[in-house]
Amino acid sequence: MKKTILVATFLFSAITIVQAQSIKLGIKAGINYANQTGTTIIINSKNYKTGALSSYHAGLVAELNLFKGLAVQPELLYSTQGATYKNALGDITNKVGYLAIPVMIKIGLSKSISLELGPQASFLLSEKDNVNLSKSNTFDFSVAGGLGLKVTKSIFLQARYGLGLTEISKEAQIKNSVVQVSAGILF
């Protein structure tokens, strides 16, 4: 009997929370300022210095309000990242395209500003490089954090930094890092 009451109470609470939640869907797009960092950047037995690469990201976003001042924001983005590599022989570029799935926890700092923190899983879709990293990892895991600004009830701006935790290639000790600035609209 106690288990039945406990299960019924749990289900009632879950249904109440789900019905009280506000779900908004939208789109966002913006610029990336990406780089690849590592303790040793050696490609094909040559030492390289990396330089940042400007690129873009775009995709779908959802905002799930849990409580006042707390929300979850899952996203589905196409994000281009990479870096330029410089050595005595010249410059080479490594551009990679990812299907990125960040899941951000949004903590309201004020009525219009939020702190955003969370993990991001990314899956490699394309490589446009002349680095020849033939053994690129197809999965990249990172953590991200930043700030969000609600301009209106529907329009928002975000600035975020993503720090890669997995190496992007078996041949080099390199991880992604990216600064993203984006704008979006929730419907």
Coordinates of C-alpha atoms in Angstrom, one line a residue:
M1 CA 0.0 0.0 0.0
K2 CA 2.8 2.4 0.9
K3 CA 4.5 1.7 -2.4
T4 CA 1.3 2.4 -4.3
I5 CA 0.8 5.7 -2.5
L6 CA 4.5 6.6 -3.1
V7 CA 4.3 5.8 -6.9
A8 CA 1.0 7.7 -7.2
T9 CA 2.5 10.7 -5.5
F10 CA 5.6 10.6 -7.7
L11 CA 3.5 10.3 -10.9
F12 CA 1.2 13.1 -9.9
S13 CA 4.1 15.3 -9.1
A14 CA 5.8 14.5 -12.4
I15 CA 2.6 15.2 -14.4
T16 CA 2.1 18.5 -12.5
I17 CA 5.7 19.6 -13.2
V18 CA 5.4 18.7 -16.9
Q19 CA 2.2 20.6 -17.3
A20 CA 3.6 23.6 -15.5
Q21 CA 6.6 23.7 -17.8
S22 CA 6.8 26.1 -20.6
I23 CA 8.4 24.8 -23.8
K24 CA 9.5 27.2 -26.6
L25 CA 11.1 26.3 -29.9
G26 CA 13.3 28.5 -32.0
I27 CA 16.3 29.0 -34.2
K28 CA 19.7 30.6 -33.7
A29 CA 22.8 31.4 -35.7
G30 CA 26.1 33.2 -35.2
I31 CA 29.8 33.3 -35.6
N32 CA 32.5 31.0 -34.2
Y33 CA 36.0 32.0 -33.3
A34 CA 37.6 28.6 -33.2
N35 CA 41.0 27.2 -32.5
Q36 CA 42.6 23.9 -31.8
T37 CA 44.9 23.7 -28.8
G38 CA 47.1 21.0 -27.2
T39 CA 50.2 20.4 -25.2
T40 CA 52.1 19.3 -28.4
I41 CA 50.8 20.1 -31.9
I42 CA 52.9 17.8 -34.1
I43 CA 51.4 16.7 -37.4
N44 CA 53.4 14.4 -39.7
S45 CA 56.5 14.9 -37.6
K46 CA 56.4 18.7 -37.9
N47 CA 55.8 21.3 -35.1
Y48 CA 53.0 23.8 -35.7
K49 CA 51.6 26.9 -34.0
T50 CA 47.9 27.3 -34.4
G51 CA 45.9 30.3 -35.3
A52 CA 42.2 31.0 -34.8
L53 CA 39.7 30.5 -37.6
S54 CA 36.4 32.5 -38.0
S55 CA 33.4 30.3 -39.0
Y56 CA 29.7 30.0 -38.2
H57 CA 27.1 27.9 -36.5
A58 CA 23.3 27.6 -37.0
G59 CA 20.4 25.4 -35.9
L60 CA 17.5 24.7 -33.7
V61 CA 17.0 25.5 -30.1
A62 CA 14.4 24.7 -27.4
E63 CA 13.9 26.3 -24.0
L64 CA 12.3 24.2 -21.3
N65 CA 11.4 26.3 -18.2
L66 CA 11.7 24.2 -15.1
F67 CA 11.2 26.8 -12.3
K68 CA 11.3 30.5 -12.1
G69 CA 14.9 31.5 -13.0
L70 CA 15.9 27.9 -14.1
A71 CA 15.6 26.4 -17.6
V72 CA 17.2 23.8 -19.8
Q73 CA 18.2 24.7 -23.4
P74 CA 19.0 21.8 -25.7
E75 CA 20.2 22.7 -29.1
L76 CA 20.9 21.0 -32.4
L77 CA 23.5 22.9 -34.4
Y78 CA 25.7 22.7 -37.4
S79 CA 29.0 24.2 -36.3
T80 CA 32.2 24.7 -38.3
Q81 CA 35.4 24.8 -36.3
G82 CA 39.1 24.2 -36.8
A83 CA 42.3 26.2 -37.0
T84 CA 45.1 27.4 -39.2
Y85 CA 48.5 25.8 -38.7
K86 CA 51.7 27.8 -39.2
N87 CA 55.3 26.6 -39.5
A88 CA 58.4 27.6 -41.5
L89 CA 57.0 26.0 -44.6
G90 CA 53.7 27.9 -44.7
D91 CA 50.1 27.9 -43.5
I92 CA 47.6 25.1 -43.7
T93 CA 43.9 25.1 -42.7
N94 CA 41.8 22.5 -41.0
K95 CA 38.0 23.2 -41.1
V96 CA 35.7 20.6 -39.6
G97 CA 31.9 20.6 -39.6
Y98 CA 30.1 19.1 -36.6
L99 CA 26.6 18.3 -35.6
A100 CA 26.7 19.8 -32.1
I101 CA 24.2 18.9 -29.4
P102 CA 24.7 21.2 -26.4
V103 CA 22.4 20.9 -23.4
M104 CA 22.7 24.1 -21.4
I105 CA 21.3 24.8 -17.9
K106 CA 20.2 28.4 -17.8
I107 CA 20.3 30.1 -14.4
G108 CA 18.6 33.5 -14.4
L109 CA 20.8 36.2 -12.9
S110 CA 18.2 38.9 -13.6
K111 CA 15.0 39.2 -15.6
S112 CA 17.0 39.4 -18.9
I113 CA 20.5 37.9 -18.2
S114 CA 21.2 34.2 -17.7
L115 CA 24.3 32.2 -16.9
E116 CA 24.5 29.1 -19.2
L117 CA 26.5 26.0 -18.4
G118 CA 26.5 22.5 -19.8
P119 CA 28.0 19.6 -21.8
Q120 CA 28.1 19.4 -25.6
A121 CA 28.4 16.2 -27.7
S122 CA 29.5 16.8 -31.3
F123 CA 29.6 14.4 -34.2
L124 CA 32.0 14.9 -37.2
L125 CA 30.1 15.5 -40.5
S126 CA 32.8 17.0 -42.8
E127 CA 36.5 17.8 -43.0
K128 CA 37.9 20.4 -45.4
D129 CA 41.6 20.4 -44.7
N130 CA 45.0 20.2 -46.1
V131 CA 46.4 18.9 -42.7
N132 CA 45.7 15.3 -43.7
L133 CA 44.5 14.1 -40.3
S134 CA 43.4 10.8 -41.7
K135 CA 42.5 9.3 -38.3
S136 CA 40.2 12.0 -37.1
N137 CA 37.9 11.1 -34.2
T138 CA 34.2 11.3 -35.2
F139 CA 33.1 12.3 -31.7
D140 CA 34.0 15.4 -29.7
F141 CA 32.9 16.0 -26.2
S142 CA 33.2 19.5 -24.6
V143 CA 31.9 21.7 -21.8
A144 CA 30.5 25.1 -22.5
G145 CA 29.6 28.2 -20.5
G146 CA 28.5 31.7 -21.2
L147 CA 25.9 34.4 -20.8
G148 CA 22.5 34.9 -22.5
L149 CA 20.6 38.2 -22.9
K150 CA 16.9 38.3 -23.6
V151 CA 16.4 41.4 -25.8
T152 CA 12.6 40.9 -26.0
K153 CA 10.3 38.1 -25.0
S154 CA 11.3 36.2 -28.1
I155 CA 14.7 37.5 -29.3
F156 CA 17.9 36.6 -27.5
L157 CA 21.7 37.0 -27.8
Q158 CA 24.3 34.6 -26.4
A159 CA 28.0 34.5 -25.9
R160 CA 29.6 31.1 -25.1
Y161 CA 33.0 29.4 -24.7
G162 CA 33.3 25.7 -25.5
L163 CA 36.4 23.8 -24.2
G164 CA 37.0 20.5 -25.9
L165 CA 37.8 17.5 -23.6
T166 CA 38.6 14.9 -26.2
E167 CA 41.4 14.8 -28.8
I168 CA 40.2 15.4 -32.3
S169 CA 42.7 13.0 -33.9
K170 CA 44.7 9.9 -33.0
E171 CA 47.7 11.4 -34.7
A172 CA 47.9 14.7 -32.8
Q173 CA 47.2 15.8 -29.2
I174 CA 44.8 18.5 -30.2
K175 CA 41.5 19.6 -28.7
N176 CA 38.8 22.0 -30.0
S177 CA 38.1 25.4 -28.4
V178 CA 35.5 27.8 -29.7
V179 CA 34.0 31.2 -28.7
Q180 CA 30.5 31.6 -30.1
V181 CA 28.4 34.7 -30.4
S182 CA 24.8 34.1 -31.6
A183 CA 21.4 35.6 -32.0
G184 CA 18.1 33.7 -32.1
I185 CA 14.4 33.8 -31.8
L186 CA 12.0 31.7 -29.8
F187 CA 8.5 31.1 -31.1

